[in-house]
Tab-separated table of C-alpha atoms in Angstrom:
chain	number	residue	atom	x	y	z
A	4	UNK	CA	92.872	62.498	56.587
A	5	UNK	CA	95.095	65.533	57.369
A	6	UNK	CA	98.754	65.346	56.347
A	7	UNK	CA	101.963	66.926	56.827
A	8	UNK	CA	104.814	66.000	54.613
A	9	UNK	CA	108.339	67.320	54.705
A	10	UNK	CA	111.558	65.515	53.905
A	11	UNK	CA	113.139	63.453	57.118
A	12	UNK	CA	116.722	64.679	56.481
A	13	UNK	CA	118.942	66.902	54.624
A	14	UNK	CA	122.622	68.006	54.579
A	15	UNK	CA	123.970	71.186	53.845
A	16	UNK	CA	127.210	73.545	53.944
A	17	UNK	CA	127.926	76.164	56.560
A	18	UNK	CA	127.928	79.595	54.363
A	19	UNK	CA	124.937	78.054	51.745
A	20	UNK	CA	121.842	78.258	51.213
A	21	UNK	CA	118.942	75.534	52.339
A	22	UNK	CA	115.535	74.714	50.928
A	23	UNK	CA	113.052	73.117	53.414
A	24	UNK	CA	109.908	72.176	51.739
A	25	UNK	CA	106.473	71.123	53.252
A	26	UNK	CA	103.324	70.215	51.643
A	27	UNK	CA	100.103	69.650	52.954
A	28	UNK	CA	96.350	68.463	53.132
A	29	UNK	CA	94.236	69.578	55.830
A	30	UNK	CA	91.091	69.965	56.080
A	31	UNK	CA	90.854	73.705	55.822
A	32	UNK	CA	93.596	76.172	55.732
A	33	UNK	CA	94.100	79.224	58.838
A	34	UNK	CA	97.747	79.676	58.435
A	35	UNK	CA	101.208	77.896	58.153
A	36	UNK	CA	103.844	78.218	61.032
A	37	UNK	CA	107.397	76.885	61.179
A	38	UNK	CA	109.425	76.122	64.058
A	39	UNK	CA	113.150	75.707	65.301
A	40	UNK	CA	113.864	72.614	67.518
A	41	UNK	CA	117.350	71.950	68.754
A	42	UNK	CA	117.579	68.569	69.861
A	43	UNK	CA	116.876	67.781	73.477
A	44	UNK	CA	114.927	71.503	73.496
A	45	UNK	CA	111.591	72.531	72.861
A	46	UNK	CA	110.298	74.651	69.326
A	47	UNK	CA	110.504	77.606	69.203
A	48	UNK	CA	108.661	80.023	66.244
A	49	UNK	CA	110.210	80.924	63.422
A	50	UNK	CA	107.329	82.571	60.638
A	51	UNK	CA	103.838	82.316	60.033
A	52	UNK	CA	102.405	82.569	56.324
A	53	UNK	CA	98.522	83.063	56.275
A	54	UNK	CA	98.372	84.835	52.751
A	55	UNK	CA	100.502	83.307	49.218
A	56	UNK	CA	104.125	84.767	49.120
A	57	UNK	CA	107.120	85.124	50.312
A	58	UNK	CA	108.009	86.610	53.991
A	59	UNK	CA	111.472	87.668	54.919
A	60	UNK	CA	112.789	87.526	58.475
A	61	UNK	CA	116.536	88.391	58.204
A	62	UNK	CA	118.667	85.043	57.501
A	63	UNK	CA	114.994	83.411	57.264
A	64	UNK	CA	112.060	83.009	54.825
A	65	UNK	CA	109.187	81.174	54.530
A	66	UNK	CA	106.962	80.915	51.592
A	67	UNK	CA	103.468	79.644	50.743
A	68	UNK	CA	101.336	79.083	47.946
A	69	UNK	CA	97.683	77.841	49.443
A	70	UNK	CA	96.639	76.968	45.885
A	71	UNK	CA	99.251	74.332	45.644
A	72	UNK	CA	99.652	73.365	49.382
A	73	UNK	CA	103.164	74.157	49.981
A	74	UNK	CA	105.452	75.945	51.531
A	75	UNK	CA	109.229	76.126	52.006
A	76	UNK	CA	111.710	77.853	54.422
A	77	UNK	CA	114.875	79.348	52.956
A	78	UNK	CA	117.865	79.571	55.483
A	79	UNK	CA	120.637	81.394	54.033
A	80	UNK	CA	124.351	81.794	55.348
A	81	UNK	CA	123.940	79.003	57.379
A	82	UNK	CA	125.790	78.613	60.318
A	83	UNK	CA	126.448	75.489	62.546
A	84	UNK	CA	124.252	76.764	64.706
A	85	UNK	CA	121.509	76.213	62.729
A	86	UNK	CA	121.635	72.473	62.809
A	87	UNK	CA	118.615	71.499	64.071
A	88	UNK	CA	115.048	70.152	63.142
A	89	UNK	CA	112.617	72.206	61.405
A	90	UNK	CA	108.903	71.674	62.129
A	91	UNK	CA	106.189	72.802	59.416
A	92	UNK	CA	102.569	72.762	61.260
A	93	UNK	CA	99.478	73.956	59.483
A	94	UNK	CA	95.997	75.538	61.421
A	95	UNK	CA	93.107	73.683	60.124
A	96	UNK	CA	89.636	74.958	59.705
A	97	UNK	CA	89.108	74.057	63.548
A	98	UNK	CA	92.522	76.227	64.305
A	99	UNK	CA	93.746	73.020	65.700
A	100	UNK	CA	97.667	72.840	64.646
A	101	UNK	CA	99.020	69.844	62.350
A	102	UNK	CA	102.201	69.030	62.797
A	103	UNK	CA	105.033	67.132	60.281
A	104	UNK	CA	107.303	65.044	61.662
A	105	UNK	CA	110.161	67.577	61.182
A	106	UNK	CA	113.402	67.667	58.456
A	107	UNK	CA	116.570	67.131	60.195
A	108	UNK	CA	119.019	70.141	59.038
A	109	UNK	CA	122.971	68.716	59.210
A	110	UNK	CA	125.029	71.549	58.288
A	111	UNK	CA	128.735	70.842	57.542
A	112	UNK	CA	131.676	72.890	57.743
B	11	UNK	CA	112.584	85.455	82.717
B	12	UNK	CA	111.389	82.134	81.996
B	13	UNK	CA	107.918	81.987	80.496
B	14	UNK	CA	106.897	78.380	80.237
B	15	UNK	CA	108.415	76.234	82.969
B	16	UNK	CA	108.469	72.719	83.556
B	17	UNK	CA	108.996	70.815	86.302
B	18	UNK	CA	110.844	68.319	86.255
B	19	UNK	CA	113.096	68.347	83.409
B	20	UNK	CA	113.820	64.529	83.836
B	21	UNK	CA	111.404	61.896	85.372
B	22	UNK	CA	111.930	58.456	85.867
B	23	UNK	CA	108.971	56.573	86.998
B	24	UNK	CA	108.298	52.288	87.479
B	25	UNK	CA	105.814	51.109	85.336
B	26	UNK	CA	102.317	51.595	86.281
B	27	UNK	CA	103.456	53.881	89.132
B	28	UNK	CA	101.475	57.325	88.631
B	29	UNK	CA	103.236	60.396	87.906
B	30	UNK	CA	102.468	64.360	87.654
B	31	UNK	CA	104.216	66.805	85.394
B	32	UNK	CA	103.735	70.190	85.772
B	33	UNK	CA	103.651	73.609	83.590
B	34	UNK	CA	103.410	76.793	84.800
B	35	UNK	CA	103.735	79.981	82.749
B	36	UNK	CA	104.082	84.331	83.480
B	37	UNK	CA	102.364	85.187	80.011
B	38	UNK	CA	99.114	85.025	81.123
B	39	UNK	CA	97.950	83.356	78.533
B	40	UNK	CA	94.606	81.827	77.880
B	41	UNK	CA	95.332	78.584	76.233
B	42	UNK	CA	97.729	75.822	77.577
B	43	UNK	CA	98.816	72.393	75.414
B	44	UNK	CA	99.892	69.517	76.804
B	45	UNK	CA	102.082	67.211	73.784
B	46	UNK	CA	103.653	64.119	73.686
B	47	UNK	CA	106.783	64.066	71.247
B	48	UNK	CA	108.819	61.107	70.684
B	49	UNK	CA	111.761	60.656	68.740
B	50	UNK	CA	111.989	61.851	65.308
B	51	UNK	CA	108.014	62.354	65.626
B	52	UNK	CA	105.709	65.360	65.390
B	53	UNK	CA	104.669	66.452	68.363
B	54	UNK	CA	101.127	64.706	69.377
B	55	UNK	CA	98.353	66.707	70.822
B	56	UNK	CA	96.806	65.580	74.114
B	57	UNK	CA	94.846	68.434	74.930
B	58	UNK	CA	94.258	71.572	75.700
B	59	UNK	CA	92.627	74.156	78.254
B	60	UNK	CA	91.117	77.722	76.542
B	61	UNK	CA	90.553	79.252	80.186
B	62	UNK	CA	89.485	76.561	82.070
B	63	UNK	CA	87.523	75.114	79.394
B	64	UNK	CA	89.081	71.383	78.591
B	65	UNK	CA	89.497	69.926	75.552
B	66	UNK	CA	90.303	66.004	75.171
B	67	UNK	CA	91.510	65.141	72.071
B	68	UNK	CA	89.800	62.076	70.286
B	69	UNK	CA	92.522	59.748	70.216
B	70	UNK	CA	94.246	60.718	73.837
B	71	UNK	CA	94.155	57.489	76.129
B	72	UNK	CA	92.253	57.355	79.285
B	73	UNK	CA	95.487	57.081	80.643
B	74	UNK	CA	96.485	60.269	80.640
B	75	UNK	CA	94.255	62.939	82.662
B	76	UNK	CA	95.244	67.123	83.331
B	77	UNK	CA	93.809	69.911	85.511
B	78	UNK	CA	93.932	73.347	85.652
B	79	UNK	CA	93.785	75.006	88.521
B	80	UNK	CA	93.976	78.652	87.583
B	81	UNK	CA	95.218	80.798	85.003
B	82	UNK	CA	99.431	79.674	85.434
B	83	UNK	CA	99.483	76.558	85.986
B	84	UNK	CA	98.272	73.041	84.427
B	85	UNK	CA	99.381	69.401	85.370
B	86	UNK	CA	99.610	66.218	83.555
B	87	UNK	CA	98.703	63.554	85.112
B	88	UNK	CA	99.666	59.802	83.578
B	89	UNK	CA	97.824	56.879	85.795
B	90	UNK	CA	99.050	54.190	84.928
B	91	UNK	CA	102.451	54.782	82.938
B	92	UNK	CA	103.429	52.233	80.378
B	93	UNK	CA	106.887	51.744	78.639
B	94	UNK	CA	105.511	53.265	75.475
B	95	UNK	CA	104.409	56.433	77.349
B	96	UNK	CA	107.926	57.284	77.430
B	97	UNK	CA	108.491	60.482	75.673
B	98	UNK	CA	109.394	64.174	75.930
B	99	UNK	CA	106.126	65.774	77.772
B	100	UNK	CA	106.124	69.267	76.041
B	101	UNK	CA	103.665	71.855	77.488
B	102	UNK	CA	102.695	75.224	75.518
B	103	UNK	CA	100.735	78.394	75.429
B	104	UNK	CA	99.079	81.150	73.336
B	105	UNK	CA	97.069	84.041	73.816
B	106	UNK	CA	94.476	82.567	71.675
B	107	UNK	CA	93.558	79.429	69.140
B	108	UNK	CA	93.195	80.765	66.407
B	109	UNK	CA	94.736	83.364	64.078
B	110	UNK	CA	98.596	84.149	63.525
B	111	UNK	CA	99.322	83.169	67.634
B	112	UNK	CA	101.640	81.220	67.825
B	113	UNK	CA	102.479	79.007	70.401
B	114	UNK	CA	105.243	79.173	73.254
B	115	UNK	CA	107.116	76.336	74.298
B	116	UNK	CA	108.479	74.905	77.650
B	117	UNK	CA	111.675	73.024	77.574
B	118	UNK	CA	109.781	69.515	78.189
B	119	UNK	CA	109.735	67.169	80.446
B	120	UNK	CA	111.687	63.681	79.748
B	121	UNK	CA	109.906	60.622	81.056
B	122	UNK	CA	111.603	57.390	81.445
B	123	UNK	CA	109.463	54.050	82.378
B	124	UNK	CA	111.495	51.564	83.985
């Protein structure tokens, strides 16, 4: 079957760093997108990784190594108003999206 | 300049008492999504329309039917609602399927089942 696992919660410090990892098995592989959802709103994108490495989008990056099915997004000088759910979904072979459940980003002053 | 809209953004319906949602978007997009997302869940695909080409998936009930009439708009149609149909009703686009597209949100619908 075709999984998506990320972890359900995590805390963190406004001003720090975070570390959101995802790993997956899919059958096939067309690209890795994360997404932003607030609670009570809808996602909205954040990066897409089709090739291994790392991809920089100001405060934001989001890595992926296809070898090893993973992939993390790196928030840095987080602010409170990055408290929010983050959503790793992969495009299989049939460019269908997976989604994971989402990790729950608490950020504390 | 809203590009996915939904209508309504809360909807209470009885059990069993049918109910439409609708999405309507100014991207012009070829592909629509209809998902169900409950709490703390992924979001579920129920299907999707490339054009006006449908696409059920698998493991979407009966239950739940959709039409598109042209390009901007699509409907969700639930039959016969049941209290576990309650959910946020998120409906999305994309200019295509596959490659680095992603998709574009509406801000959901809430159903309630009473």
């Amino acid at each position: 079957g075709q999984n998506i696992d990320q972890p359900t919660e995590m805390t963190a410090t406004e001003g720090a760093i975070v570390q959101i990892n995802c790993t997956y098995q899919t059958s096939g592989f067309n690209g890795l997108f994360w997404y932003q959802q607030h609670a009570g709103e809808a996602p909205t994108f954040l990066s897409y990784n089709v090739l291994d490495g790392l991809e920089e989008k100001g405060r934001f990056s989001s890595f992926l190594s296809r070898s090893k099915g993973y992939s993390y997004l790196l928030l840095k000088e987080l602010q409170m108003k990055d408290s929010a759910s983050y959503l790793c979904a992969v495009s299989d072979s049939n460019y269908q999206l997976i989604w994971g459940a989402g990790t729950k980003l608490i950020i504390k002053p | 300049d809203a590009m996915v809209i939904q209508n309504p953004r809360y909807q209470v319906t009885q059990f069993g008492k049918p109910v439409t949602l609708s999405c309507s978007q100014t991207l012009n997009h070829n592909v629509m999504y209809w998902y169900q997302q409950k709490s703390s869940q992924a979001p579920k695909l129920l299907f999707h329309y490339y054009d006006k080409d449908f696409n059920n998936e698998a493991d979407t009930p009966d239950n739940f039917q959709s039409r598109r009439p042209n390009t901007s708009f699509c409907f969700l149609d639930i039959r016969s609602p049941g209290l576990g149909d309650a959910a946020m009703y998120l409906c999305a686009t994309s200019r295509e399927t596959s490659g680095s597209y992603e998709q574009y949100f509406g801000p959901g619908t809430r159903l309630t089942v009473t």
